[in-house]
Short mmCIF file of C-alpha atoms in Angstrom, two decimals:
data_model
loop_
_atom_site.label_atom_id
_atom_site.label_comp_id
_atom_site.label_asym_id
_atom_site.label_seq_id
_atom_site.Cartn_x
_atom_site.Cartn_y
_atom_site.Cartn_z
CA MET A 5 101.67 117.65 77.68
CA ASP A 6 103.92 120.67 77.08
CA ARG A 7 102.97 122.15 80.43
CA TRP A 8 104.78 119.28 82.20
CA PHE A 9 108.00 120.79 80.87
CA SER A 10 107.13 124.48 80.64
CA ASP A 11 105.36 124.98 83.99
CA PRO A 12 107.71 124.66 87.01
CA GLU A 13 105.04 123.20 89.28
CA TYR A 14 104.17 120.42 86.80
CA LEU A 15 107.84 119.74 86.19
CA LEU A 16 108.46 119.52 89.95
CA TYR A 17 105.49 117.16 90.37
CA GLY A 18 106.73 114.99 87.51
CA ILE A 19 110.20 114.81 89.03
CA THR A 20 108.80 113.70 92.40
CA LEU A 21 106.78 110.97 90.66
CA ALA A 22 109.82 109.81 88.68
CA LEU A 23 112.04 109.70 91.77
CA PHE A 24 109.55 108.03 94.12
CA LEU A 25 110.25 104.40 93.22
CA PRO A 26 114.06 104.86 93.02
CA CYS A 27 114.00 106.47 96.48
CA VAL A 28 111.87 103.66 97.91
CA LEU A 29 114.21 101.12 96.31
CA PHE A 30 117.22 102.92 97.78
CA GLY A 31 115.59 102.77 101.21
CA VAL A 32 114.92 99.04 100.88
CA ILE A 33 118.49 98.38 99.72
CA ALA A 34 119.89 100.47 102.58
CA SER A 35 117.79 98.55 105.11
CA VAL A 36 118.81 95.18 103.70
CA ARG A 37 122.46 96.20 103.50
CA VAL A 38 122.71 97.35 107.12
CA ASN A 39 121.40 93.98 108.27
CA THR A 40 123.69 92.11 105.87
CA VAL A 41 126.82 94.05 106.83
CA PHE A 42 126.03 93.82 110.54
CA GLY A 43 125.39 90.09 110.15
CA LYS A 44 128.75 89.61 108.46
CA TYR A 45 130.76 91.52 111.06
CA SER A 46 128.79 90.09 113.97
CA ARG A 47 130.49 86.79 113.14
CA ILE A 48 133.98 88.31 113.27
CA GLN A 49 135.31 88.60 116.80
CA SER A 50 137.56 91.37 118.05
CA SER A 51 141.06 90.20 118.92
CA SER A 52 140.83 92.00 122.29
CA GLY A 53 137.96 89.83 123.50
CA ILE A 54 136.40 92.89 125.21
CA SER A 55 132.61 93.06 125.01
CA ALA A 56 130.79 95.86 123.19
CA GLN A 57 129.62 97.26 126.52
CA GLY A 58 133.21 97.17 127.75
CA TYR A 59 134.34 99.18 124.74
CA VAL A 60 131.57 101.68 125.40
CA ARG A 61 132.64 102.14 129.01
CA ASN A 62 136.25 102.71 127.93
CA PHE A 63 135.16 105.12 125.18
CA LEU A 64 133.05 107.16 127.59
CA LEU A 65 135.80 107.23 130.20
CA ALA A 66 138.37 108.38 127.63
CA SER A 67 135.96 111.17 126.62
CA GLY A 68 135.40 112.29 130.22
CA VAL A 69 131.74 111.22 130.30
CA THR A 70 130.99 109.37 133.54
CA ASP A 71 127.27 109.82 134.27
CA ILE A 72 125.85 107.35 131.72
CA LYS A 73 123.56 104.51 132.78
CA PHE A 74 123.11 101.24 130.89
CA ALA A 75 119.99 99.25 130.15
CA ALA A 76 119.07 96.17 128.13
CA VAL A 77 116.67 96.29 125.20
CA ARG A 78 115.22 93.37 123.29
CA GLY A 79 115.62 92.78 119.59
CA SER A 80 118.39 93.26 117.08
CA LEU A 81 119.80 96.68 116.14
CA THR A 82 117.40 98.32 118.59
CA ASP A 83 120.29 99.96 120.44
CA ASN A 84 119.79 103.60 121.37
CA PHE A 85 120.82 106.48 123.59
CA ASN A 86 118.12 108.31 125.57
CA PRO A 87 119.30 111.85 126.36
CA THR A 88 116.41 112.49 128.76
CA ASN A 89 117.81 110.04 131.32
CA ASN A 90 121.39 109.59 130.04
CA THR A 91 120.88 105.90 129.33
CA ILE A 92 122.49 103.76 126.66
CA SER A 93 120.32 100.73 125.88
CA LEU A 94 122.12 97.84 124.21
CA SER A 95 120.34 94.96 122.51
CA ASP A 96 120.79 91.25 123.17
CA SER A 97 122.84 90.82 119.97
CA VAL A 98 125.22 93.64 120.92
CA ARG A 99 125.62 94.04 124.69
CA ASP A 100 127.82 91.07 125.63
CA SER A 101 129.20 90.35 122.18
CA SER A 102 132.82 91.04 121.31
CA SER A 103 132.19 91.05 117.56
CA ILE A 104 133.32 93.89 115.29
CA GLY A 105 129.71 94.64 114.34
CA ALA A 106 128.47 94.79 117.93
CA ILE A 107 131.34 97.02 119.03
CA GLY A 108 130.70 99.45 116.17
CA VAL A 109 126.98 99.72 116.92
CA ALA A 110 127.51 100.13 120.67
CA CYS A 111 130.21 102.78 120.29
CA HIS A 112 127.99 104.68 117.88
CA GLU A 113 125.45 105.04 120.70
CA ALA A 114 128.28 106.12 123.00
CA GLY A 115 129.04 108.76 120.37
CA HIS A 116 125.52 110.12 120.87
CA ALA A 117 126.06 110.19 124.63
CA ILE A 118 129.27 112.17 124.17
CA GLN A 119 127.48 114.55 121.79
CA HIS A 120 124.86 115.19 124.45
CA ALA A 121 127.46 115.73 127.15
CA ASN A 122 129.35 118.17 124.93
CA LYS A 123 126.15 119.91 123.78
CA TYR A 124 126.82 119.17 120.13
CA PHE A 125 124.67 121.62 118.15
CA PHE A 126 122.81 119.21 115.88
CA SER A 127 122.04 116.64 118.59
CA SER A 128 120.73 119.43 120.85
CA LEU A 129 118.60 120.78 117.99
CA ARG A 130 117.23 117.32 117.22
CA LEU A 131 116.27 116.84 120.87
CA LYS A 132 114.31 120.10 120.79
CA LEU A 133 112.55 119.04 117.59
CA VAL A 134 111.42 115.64 118.92
CA PRO A 135 108.22 116.77 120.75
CA ILE A 136 107.24 119.06 117.87
CA VAL A 137 107.74 116.39 115.22
CA ASN A 138 105.96 113.74 117.32
CA PHE A 139 102.93 116.02 117.73
CA ALA A 140 102.92 116.87 114.03
CA SER A 141 103.24 113.20 113.06
CA LYS A 142 100.18 112.31 115.14
CA LEU A 143 98.21 114.86 113.14
CA MET A 144 99.53 113.76 109.76
CA TRP A 145 97.45 110.62 109.22
CA PRO A 146 94.11 112.12 110.37
CA ILE A 147 94.76 115.04 108.02
CA TYR A 148 95.48 112.75 105.08
CA ILE A 149 92.62 110.34 105.80
CA ILE A 150 89.99 113.06 106.27
CA GLY A 151 91.28 114.97 103.28
CA PHE A 152 91.24 112.08 100.83
CA ILE A 153 88.08 110.33 102.07
CA PHE A 154 85.97 113.46 101.78
CA GLY A 155 87.73 114.77 98.71
CA LEU A 156 88.99 117.81 100.55
CA ALA A 157 92.68 117.51 99.68
CA SER A 158 92.25 119.46 96.45
CA PRO A 159 94.46 122.42 95.54
CA TYR A 160 91.51 124.03 93.76
CA THR A 161 89.40 124.83 96.84
CA ALA A 162 90.13 126.91 99.94
CA ILE A 163 89.42 123.93 102.24
CA GLY A 164 91.62 121.67 100.13
CA ARG A 165 94.47 124.13 100.27
CA GLY A 166 94.09 124.22 104.05
CA PHE A 167 94.51 120.44 104.24
CA LEU A 168 97.45 120.50 101.86
CA ILE A 169 99.16 123.33 103.74
CA ALA A 170 98.74 121.37 106.97
CA GLY A 171 100.29 118.36 105.25
CA LEU A 172 103.10 120.54 103.93
CA VAL A 173 103.88 121.80 107.43
CA VAL A 174 103.94 118.25 108.84
CA MET A 175 106.16 116.96 106.04
CA GLY A 176 108.35 120.04 106.34
CA LEU A 177 108.95 119.31 110.01
CA SER A 178 109.69 115.67 109.20
CA MET A 179 112.12 116.76 106.50
CA LEU A 180 113.82 119.19 108.89
CA PHE A 181 114.13 116.47 111.54
CA ALA A 182 115.59 114.05 109.00
CA LEU A 183 118.02 116.74 107.81
CA VAL A 184 119.21 117.52 111.36
CA THR A 185 119.54 113.78 112.02
CA LEU A 186 122.10 113.35 109.22
CA PRO A 187 125.00 115.31 110.77
CA THR A 188 124.06 113.92 114.20
CA GLU A 189 124.36 110.33 113.02
CA PHE A 190 127.45 110.87 110.88
CA ASN A 191 129.20 112.69 113.72
CA ALA A 192 128.38 109.94 116.25
CA SER A 193 129.81 107.37 113.83
CA LYS A 194 132.94 109.46 113.26
CA ARG A 195 133.51 109.79 117.00
CA ALA A 196 133.13 106.02 117.41
CA HIS A 197 135.45 105.20 114.51
CA ASP A 198 138.09 107.74 115.57
CA TYR A 199 138.21 106.18 119.04
CA LEU A 200 138.21 102.59 117.84
CA LYS A 201 141.11 103.27 115.46
CA THR A 202 143.25 103.86 118.55
CA CYS A 203 142.49 100.52 120.20
CA MET A 204 141.80 98.13 117.31
CA SER A 205 143.78 96.74 114.43
CA LYS A 206 143.50 98.53 111.09
CA GLU A 207 141.42 95.67 109.66
CA GLU A 208 139.01 95.64 112.60
CA ALA A 209 138.55 99.43 112.47
CA ALA A 210 137.84 99.14 108.73
CA GLY A 211 135.11 96.60 109.49
CA VAL A 212 133.56 98.94 112.05
CA LYS A 213 133.56 101.72 109.46
CA LYS A 214 131.64 99.55 106.99
CA VAL A 215 128.99 98.75 109.61
CA LEU A 216 128.57 102.41 110.55
CA ARG A 217 128.49 103.55 106.93
CA ALA A 218 125.77 101.04 106.08
CA ALA A 219 123.68 102.23 109.02
CA ALA A 220 124.13 105.87 107.98
CA MET A 221 122.61 105.19 104.57
CA THR A 222 119.25 104.37 106.19
CA TYR A 223 119.12 107.94 107.50
CA VAL A 224 119.99 109.29 104.06
CA ALA A 225 117.11 107.27 102.63
CA SER A 226 114.73 108.65 105.25
CA PHE A 227 115.71 112.22 104.39
CA MET A 228 115.28 111.57 100.67
CA LEU A 229 111.77 110.18 101.11
CA SER A 230 110.58 112.95 103.45
CA SER A 231 112.01 115.58 101.06
CA LEU A 232 110.24 113.97 98.13
CA GLN A 233 106.90 113.98 99.94
CA PHE A 234 107.36 117.62 100.91
CA LEU A 235 108.15 118.63 97.31
CA ARG A 236 105.21 116.64 95.95
CA ILE A 237 102.71 118.43 98.21
CA LEU A 238 104.34 121.77 97.39
CA ALA A 239 103.97 121.07 93.67
CA ILE A 240 100.26 120.22 94.09
CA LEU A 241 99.69 123.50 95.94
CA MET A 242 101.49 125.41 93.21
CA MET A 243 99.26 123.76 90.58
CA GLY A 244 96.18 125.06 92.37
CA ARG A 245 97.54 128.59 92.50
CA ARG A 246 98.39 128.52 88.78
CA ARG A 247 94.83 127.46 87.92
CA ASP A 248 93.45 130.39 89.93
#
């Protein structure tokens, strides 16, 4: 039992086990909260009466970005910006709504479009990481399934270490992507809020900020979980090396 406190790899593994459920709970709370906050502010209409898409067009124009296309996407909170074709897709619950929640979500996506136009470092880096992370993610589940079914994911054999190292690389890439996503998302929200403060009342802008802050916490939760998985695999590998 003493080794759980004296050996760094066992201590690290114990910490990842202890933090797993709190991190999962934080992720669930963040997901529930973003829907709750958006639901609340989707019932509060902007005094201007301008639709979310109208605000986006004005925001882009004020930022000197004029080559953005628009598309519709089904669902709720499925809004996104695609940098490969310069398209902002707005969902049914956002596009034509003039609610505080819809305007905040739509202008956040406009923030991403402006980042792309201005070659914002973190958004450019995230775009470059997308194909690498997608490829690595496709390999992740086969690696885990094969490793655990055949008992190969053991830190005490050369083959097992190979599987664990592969898993560590995949989780490391996921963690890096989640880390780069944080400043990208926070910056897009800041751009949106800074613009909306100039054309909304103080109370309306405060509501937008709450919606954007709630959405940002889901990205924090994603980073926490990917970091925890990375550290857990690292600790298992370190255990195997100590035994050798």
